[in-house]
Amino acid sequence: AIQQIFPVMPMQRLHEPPVVSAALADLTCDSDGKIDNFAGGGRSLPLHLPHPDSKYILGLFLGGVYQEVMGSNHNMFGTTNVAHITTAPEGFRIKRLVRGQSIGEVLRTCQHHPEDMRSAFATMVEEAVASGRLSPLQGTEVLRHLSSSLDSYTYLQP
């Protein structure tokens, strides 16, 4: 989908005029590393300056099944979080949220088993603690980090 035009827009502060122009970096192969071709023919996207200590959310529309499949298997990132949104008299309403896959779920699709990984890693940590290469506290922390990582979302989060 190189040079594909996907509608992109800010999802808040719509009552304020945008003051900067931006191109968006993309980690996938389907936009050749950046999104710089926007609906309306522009080569940049008008945006607001972010406020410190607050998120600035953009909506990318009409991504479609191709992007979902590319994220799922081709790039090994798994499925994305999805929001089903409908219009409502007060603006919009989130009808349903669907969580994307965790790292463990993506590994499982490739025939790797997170449970086996946890078990094998726990054995290695126990041996490291027994030999004095790790303290018991360090061993516990390493296992907690592995478990947290396998259960976490595959995409970067702020």
Coordinates of N, CA and C in Angstrom, one line a residue, residues 63-151:
G63 N -8.0 1.7 7.5 CA -6.8 0.9 7.5 C -7.2 -0.5 6.9
G64 N -8.3 -1.0 7.2 CA -8.8 -2.2 6.6 C -8.1 -3.5 7.0
V65 N -8.6 -4.6 6.3 CA -8.1 -5.9 6.6 C -6.6 -6.1 6.2
Y66 N -6.2 -5.5 5.2 CA -4.8 -5.6 4.7 C -3.9 -5.2 5.8
Q67 N -4.1 -4.1 6.4 CA -3.2 -3.6 7.5 C -3.3 -4.5 8.7
E68 N -4.5 -5.0 9.0 CA -4.6 -5.9 10.2 C -3.9 -7.2 9.9
V69 N -4.0 -7.8 8.7 CA -3.3 -9.0 8.4 C -1.8 -8.8 8.4
M70 N -1.3 -7.7 7.8 CA 0.1 -7.4 7.7 C 0.7 -7.2 9.1
G71 N 0.0 -6.6 10.0 CA 0.4 -6.5 11.4 C 0.4 -7.8 12.1
S72 N -0.6 -8.6 11.8 CA -0.7 -9.9 12.5 C 0.4 -10.9 12.2
N73 N 0.7 -11.1 11.0 CA 1.6 -12.2 10.6 C 2.9 -11.7 10.0
H74 N 2.8 -10.8 9.0 CA 4.0 -10.4 8.3 C 5.0 -9.7 9.2
N75 N 4.6 -8.9 10.1 CA 5.5 -8.1 10.9 C 5.7 -8.7 12.3
M76 N 4.9 -9.7 12.6 CA 5.0 -10.4 13.9 C 4.6 -9.5 15.1
F77 N 3.8 -8.4 14.8 CA 3.4 -7.6 15.9 C 2.0 -8.0 16.5
G78 N 1.3 -8.9 15.8 CA 0.1 -9.4 16.3 C -1.1 -8.4 16.0
T79 N -2.3 -8.7 16.4 CA -3.4 -7.9 16.1 C -3.4 -6.6 17.0
T80 N -3.9 -5.6 16.5 CA -3.9 -4.3 17.2 C -5.2 -4.2 18.0
N81 N -5.1 -3.3 19.0 CA -6.4 -2.9 19.7 C -7.3 -2.3 18.7
V82 N -8.6 -2.6 18.9 CA -9.6 -2.1 17.9 C -10.7 -1.5 18.7
A83 N -11.2 -0.3 18.3 CA -12.4 0.3 18.9 C -13.5 0.4 17.9
H84 N -14.7 -0.1 18.2 CA -15.9 0.0 17.4 C -16.6 1.2 17.9
I85 N -16.7 2.2 17.0 CA -17.2 3.5 17.4 C -18.4 3.9 16.5
T86 N -19.5 4.4 17.2 CA -20.7 4.8 16.5 C -20.9 6.3 16.8
T87 N -21.7 6.9 15.9 CA -22.0 8.3 16.2 C -23.2 8.3 17.3
A88 N -23.2 9.4 18.0 CA -24.3 9.5 19.0 C -24.6 11.0 19.1
P89 N -25.7 11.4 19.7 CA -26.1 12.8 19.7 C -25.0 13.6 20.4
E90 N -24.3 13.1 21.4 CA -23.3 13.9 22.1 C -21.9 13.9 21.4
G91 N -21.8 13.2 20.2 CA -20.6 13.2 19.4 C -20.3 11.8 18.9
F92 N -19.8 10.9 19.8 CA -19.5 9.5 19.4 C -19.6 8.7 20.7
R93 N -19.7 7.4 20.4 CA -19.8 6.4 21.5 C -19.0 5.2 21.2
I94 N -18.1 4.8 22.1 CA -17.3 3.6 21.9 C -18.3 2.4 22.2
K95 N -18.6 1.7 21.2 CA -19.5 0.5 21.3 C -18.8 -0.7 21.9
R96 N -17.6 -0.9 21.5 CA -16.8 -2.1 21.9 C -15.3 -1.9 21.7
L97 N -14.6 -2.4 22.7 CA -13.1 -2.4 22.6 C -12.6 -3.8 22.5
V98 N -11.7 -4.1 21.6 CA -11.2 -5.4 21.4 C -9.7 -5.3 21.6
R99 N -9.1 -6.0 22.6 CA -7.7 -6.0 22.9 C -6.9 -6.7 21.8
G100 N -5.7 -6.1 21.5 CA -4.8 -6.8 20.6 C -4.1 -7.9 21.3
Q101 N -3.3 -8.7 20.5 CA -2.6 -9.8 21.1 C -1.4 -9.4 21.9
S102 N -1.1 -10.3 22.9 CA 0.1 -10.2 23.7 C 1.3 -10.8 23.0
I103 N 2.4 -10.5 23.5 CA 3.7 -11.2 23.0 C 3.5 -12.7 23.0
G104 N 3.1 -13.2 24.2 CA 2.9 -14.6 24.3 C 1.9 -15.2 23.3
E105 N 0.8 -14.5 23.0 CA -0.1 -15.0 22.0 C 0.5 -15.0 20.6
V106 N 1.3 -14.0 20.3 CA 1.9 -14.0 19.0 C 3.0 -15.1 18.9
L107 N 3.7 -15.4 19.9 CA 4.7 -16.5 19.9 C 4.0 -17.8 19.7
R108 N 2.8 -17.9 20.4 CA 2.0 -19.2 20.3 C 1.6 -19.5 18.8
T109 N 1.3 -18.4 18.0 CA 0.9 -18.6 16.6 C 2.0 -19.1 15.8
C110 N 3.3 -19.0 16.3 CA 4.5 -19.5 15.6 C 4.9 -20.8 16.2
Q111 N 4.1 -21.5 17.0 CA 4.4 -22.8 17.6 C 5.4 -22.7 18.7
H112 N 5.6 -21.5 19.3 CA 6.4 -21.4 20.5 C 5.4 -21.3 21.7
H113 N 5.8 -21.9 22.8 CA 4.8 -22.0 23.9 C 5.4 -21.2 25.1
P114 N 4.7 -20.1 25.4 CA 5.2 -19.2 26.5 C 5.3 -20.0 27.8
E115 N 4.4 -21.0 28.1 CA 4.4 -21.7 29.3 C 5.7 -22.5 29.4
D116 N 6.1 -23.1 28.3 CA 7.4 -23.8 28.3 C 8.6 -22.9 28.4
M117 N 8.5 -21.7 27.8 CA 9.6 -20.7 28.0 C 9.7 -20.3 29.4
R118 N 8.5 -20.0 30.1 CA 8.6 -19.6 31.5 C 9.2 -20.7 32.4
S119 N 8.8 -22.0 32.1 CA 9.4 -23.1 32.9 C 10.9 -23.3 32.7
A120 N 11.3 -23.2 31.4 CA 12.7 -23.4 31.1 C 13.5 -22.2 31.7
F121 N 13.0 -21.0 31.6 CA 13.7 -19.9 32.1 C 13.8 -19.9 33.7
A122 N 12.7 -20.4 34.3 CA 12.7 -20.5 35.8 C 13.7 -21.5 36.2
T123 N 13.9 -22.6 35.5 CA 15.0 -23.5 35.8 C 16.3 -22.9 35.7
M124 N 16.6 -22.1 34.7 CA 17.9 -21.4 34.5 C 18.1 -20.4 35.7
V125 N 17.0 -19.7 36.0 CA 17.2 -18.7 37.1 C 17.4 -19.4 38.5
E126 N 16.7 -20.5 38.7 CA 17.0 -21.3 39.9 C 18.5 -21.7 40.0
E127 N 19.0 -22.2 38.9 CA 20.4 -22.6 38.9 C 21.3 -21.4 39.1
A128 N 21.0 -20.3 38.5 CA 21.8 -19.1 38.7 C 21.8 -18.6 40.2
V129 N 20.6 -18.7 40.8 CA 20.5 -18.4 42.2 C 21.3 -19.4 43.1
A130 N 21.2 -20.7 42.8 CA 21.9 -21.7 43.6 C 23.4 -21.5 43.5
S131 N 23.9 -21.1 42.3 CA 25.3 -21.0 42.1 C 25.8 -19.6 42.6
G132 N 24.9 -18.7 43.0 CA 25.4 -17.4 43.5 C 25.5 -16.3 42.4
R133 N 25.2 -16.7 41.1 CA 25.3 -15.7 40.1 C 24.2 -14.6 40.1
L134 N 23.1 -15.0 40.8 CA 22.0 -14.1 41.0 C 21.6 -14.2 42.5
S135 N 21.1 -13.1 43.0 CA 20.5 -13.2 44.4 C 19.1 -13.7 44.2
P136 N 18.5 -14.2 45.3 CA 17.1 -14.5 45.2 C 16.2 -13.4 44.8
L137 N 16.5 -12.2 45.2 CA 15.7 -11.0 44.8 C 15.8 -10.8 43.3
Q138 N 17.1 -10.9 42.8 CA 17.3 -10.7 41.4 C 16.6 -11.7 40.6
G139 N 16.7 -13.0 41.0 CA 16.0 -14.1 40.3 C 14.5 -13.8 40.2
T140 N 13.9 -13.4 41.3 CA 12.5 -13.1 41.4 C 12.1 -12.0 40.4
E141 N 13.0 -10.9 40.4 CA 12.7 -9.8 39.5 C 12.9 -10.2 38.0
V142 N 13.8 -11.0 37.7 CA 14.0 -11.5 36.3 C 12.8 -12.3 35.8
L143 N 12.3 -13.2 36.7 CA 11.1 -14.0 36.3 C 9.9 -13.1 36.2
R144 N 9.7 -12.1 37.1 CA 8.6 -11.2 37.0 C 8.7 -10.4 35.7
H145 N 9.9 -10.0 35.3 CA 10.0 -9.2 34.0 C 9.7 -10.1 32.8
L146 N 10.1 -11.3 32.8 CA 9.8 -12.2 31.7 C 8.3 -12.4 31.6
S147 N 7.7 -12.7 32.7 CA 6.2 -12.9 32.7 C 5.5 -11.7 32.3
S148 N 5.9 -10.6 32.8 CA 5.2 -9.3 32.4 C 5.4 -9.0 30.9
S149 N 6.6 -9.3 30.4 CA 6.8 -9.1 28.9 C 6.0 -10.0 28.1
L150 N 5.9 -11.3 28.4 CA 5.1 -12.2 27.6 C 3.6 -11.9 27.7
D151 N 3.2 -11.3 28.7 CA 1.7 -10.9 28.9 C 1.4 -9.5 28.3

